[in-house]
């Protein structure tokens, strides 16, 4: 059965494997994700070797449709985030 | 930003720790996410996003150069969905 791993679970692993306190471990999990988020918000792509890369893409405005009413609505231009797994991660997942 | 730049940023914020400690923390973090995905688990990081595993069925492919048919094994692919808070921040909405 597939389970869900959360920030708290990752903090627990840092606590067990690195020897930080529980509070520091939780803070590092948040700090890692905040640093990655901040770089992306600044428009920088993020590349984590042997894991994958987070790449930004700018989407132009396009016409969408409300599936319920069939009404045409403009979809505003937006920036989206794409994750591309490294070949190492893909290989590990298929071993 | 690369992994070593991420490590450097965290090191600057934590002068009480050695660089090798920060390296271990960052490696352990991504190793654990990797292991979770290998187990087929979902990794849900509130505010940031969620990694999940999608299964691709086996199929018969074709070598585009020779036209020869080849069996493609079933495979698992990681999939990332950006969290709402990050999605909003990327678009200048806080």
XYZ file of C-alpha atoms in Angstrom:
189
model
C 0.000 0.000 0.000
C 1.411 3.379 -0.964
C 1.923 5.864 1.862
C 2.410 9.588 2.112
C 5.681 11.078 3.293
C 5.379 14.573 4.785
C 7.679 17.363 5.985
C 7.474 15.852 9.487
C 8.641 12.444 8.197
C 11.630 14.019 6.427
C 12.495 15.937 9.605
C 12.364 12.667 11.555
C 14.884 11.099 9.145
C 17.234 14.091 9.551
C 16.859 13.768 13.320
C 17.759 10.062 13.217
C 20.536 10.203 10.635
C 22.266 13.545 11.120
C 22.141 14.048 14.877
C 20.420 17.430 14.897
C 17.738 18.195 17.458
C 14.113 17.612 16.424
C 13.523 21.374 16.202
C 16.628 21.946 14.043
C 15.682 19.037 11.787
C 12.224 20.470 11.163
C 13.758 23.874 10.514
C 16.184 22.468 7.932
C 13.379 20.773 6.014
C 11.582 24.125 5.829
C 14.806 26.006 4.990
C 15.688 23.679 2.101
C 12.220 24.079 0.582
C 12.199 27.840 1.222
C 15.580 28.372 -0.458
C 14.411 26.414 -3.520
C 11.094 28.329 -3.580
C 12.817 31.716 -3.227
C 15.191 30.978 -6.127
C 12.226 29.964 -8.310
C 10.242 33.067 -7.323
C 13.299 35.129 -8.377
C 12.990 33.457 -11.787
C 15.947 31.130 -11.330
C 15.766 27.468 -12.350
C 16.946 24.996 -9.705
C 19.046 21.961 -10.500
C 19.649 19.292 -7.872
C 22.184 16.872 -9.325
C 21.249 13.167 -9.191
C 17.668 14.168 -8.242
C 16.172 16.469 -10.864
C 15.594 20.015 -11.974
C 12.828 22.533 -11.432
C 12.324 24.633 -14.540
C 10.105 27.665 -15.006
C 7.973 28.148 -18.100
C 6.033 31.209 -19.099
C 2.658 30.402 -20.625
C 0.945 32.858 -22.934
C -2.690 33.803 -22.598
C -5.031 31.317 -24.261
C -8.736 30.731 -24.535
C -10.217 28.137 -22.236
C -13.740 26.942 -21.757
C -15.806 26.489 -18.657
C -16.557 22.757 -18.926
C -19.853 23.160 -17.093
C -21.356 26.048 -19.057
C -19.372 25.802 -22.314
C -18.599 29.493 -21.967
C -15.283 30.736 -23.377
C -13.006 32.356 -20.800
C -9.494 33.779 -21.246
C -6.780 31.907 -19.313
C -4.385 34.594 -18.137
C -0.658 34.354 -18.919
C 1.128 32.592 -16.077
C 4.395 31.128 -14.936
C 4.381 27.387 -14.284
C 6.897 25.058 -12.696
C 7.997 21.830 -14.371
C 9.978 19.128 -12.551
C 12.220 16.924 -14.658
C 13.655 13.900 -12.872
C 17.328 13.151 -13.445
C 18.162 9.887 -15.204
C 19.677 8.672 -11.916
C 16.351 9.090 -10.098
C 14.464 7.396 -12.956
C 16.909 4.482 -12.959
C 16.633 4.034 -9.193
C 12.839 3.976 -9.426
C 12.923 1.236 -12.054
C 15.470 -1.092 -10.482
C 20.607 27.517 -8.400
C 22.493 24.252 -8.093
C 22.722 21.811 -5.202
C 26.099 23.237 -4.150
C 24.669 26.780 -4.193
C 21.774 25.574 -2.034
C 24.278 24.026 0.405
C 26.230 27.298 0.482
C 23.099 29.349 1.251
C 22.187 27.048 4.123
C 25.778 27.186 5.376
C 25.676 30.998 5.400
C 22.537 30.860 7.555
C 24.052 28.284 9.918
C 27.610 29.366 10.764
C 27.535 27.055 13.822
C 27.645 23.997 11.547
C 30.435 22.619 9.368
C 29.919 22.629 5.620
C 30.111 18.815 5.618
C 27.178 18.709 8.079
C 25.057 20.833 5.741
C 26.074 18.603 2.830
C 24.949 15.560 4.797
C 21.606 17.224 5.634
C 20.900 18.129 2.001
C 21.995 14.700 0.697
C 19.898 12.919 3.337
C 16.883 15.047 2.434
C 16.978 14.221 -1.292
C 17.949 10.579 -0.624
C 14.867 10.176 1.533
C 12.575 11.714 -1.102
C 14.196 9.380 -3.652
C 13.708 6.335 -1.423
C 10.074 7.224 -0.812
C 9.453 7.431 -4.575
C 11.268 4.098 -5.055
C 8.862 2.529 -2.528
C 5.998 3.976 -4.556
C 5.094 6.465 -1.822
C 3.814 9.968 -2.384
C 5.823 12.858 -0.919
C 3.606 15.758 0.072
C 5.407 18.961 1.017
C 2.709 21.456 2.007
C 3.089 24.833 0.359
C 5.803 23.570 -1.979
C 4.305 20.685 -3.905
C 3.871 16.929 -4.078
C 5.859 14.191 -5.774
C 3.971 11.079 -6.825
C 4.691 7.995 -8.893
C 2.942 7.327 -12.182
C 3.072 3.897 -13.759
C 3.537 3.636 -17.506
C 2.249 0.400 -18.991
C 4.360 -1.851 -21.171
C 3.906 -1.035 -24.849
C 5.239 -1.958 -28.235
C 7.369 0.837 -29.547
C 9.087 1.304 -32.837
C 12.632 2.316 -33.619
C 11.983 5.442 -35.673
C 15.116 4.930 -37.744
C 14.666 1.274 -38.723
C 10.905 0.863 -38.249
C 11.665 -2.228 -36.171
C 9.222 -2.986 -33.327
C 10.623 -3.133 -29.793
C 8.988 -4.096 -26.512
C 9.084 -1.238 -24.038
C 9.039 -2.430 -20.405
C 6.506 -0.978 -17.961
C 8.079 1.831 -15.993
C 7.544 4.166 -13.080
C 7.890 7.898 -13.546
C 8.057 10.580 -10.881
C 5.515 13.352 -11.242
C 5.524 16.739 -9.491
C 2.548 18.958 -8.841
C 3.320 22.481 -7.658
C 1.646 23.453 -4.383
C -0.837 26.314 -4.273
C 1.301 28.662 -2.163
C 4.303 28.309 -4.488
C 2.123 28.543 -7.611
C 0.709 31.832 -6.301
C 4.142 33.193 -5.390
C 5.490 32.367 -8.870
C 2.756 34.587 -10.238
C 3.324 37.470 -7.879
C 0.349 36.733 -5.620
C 1.332 36.378 -1.991
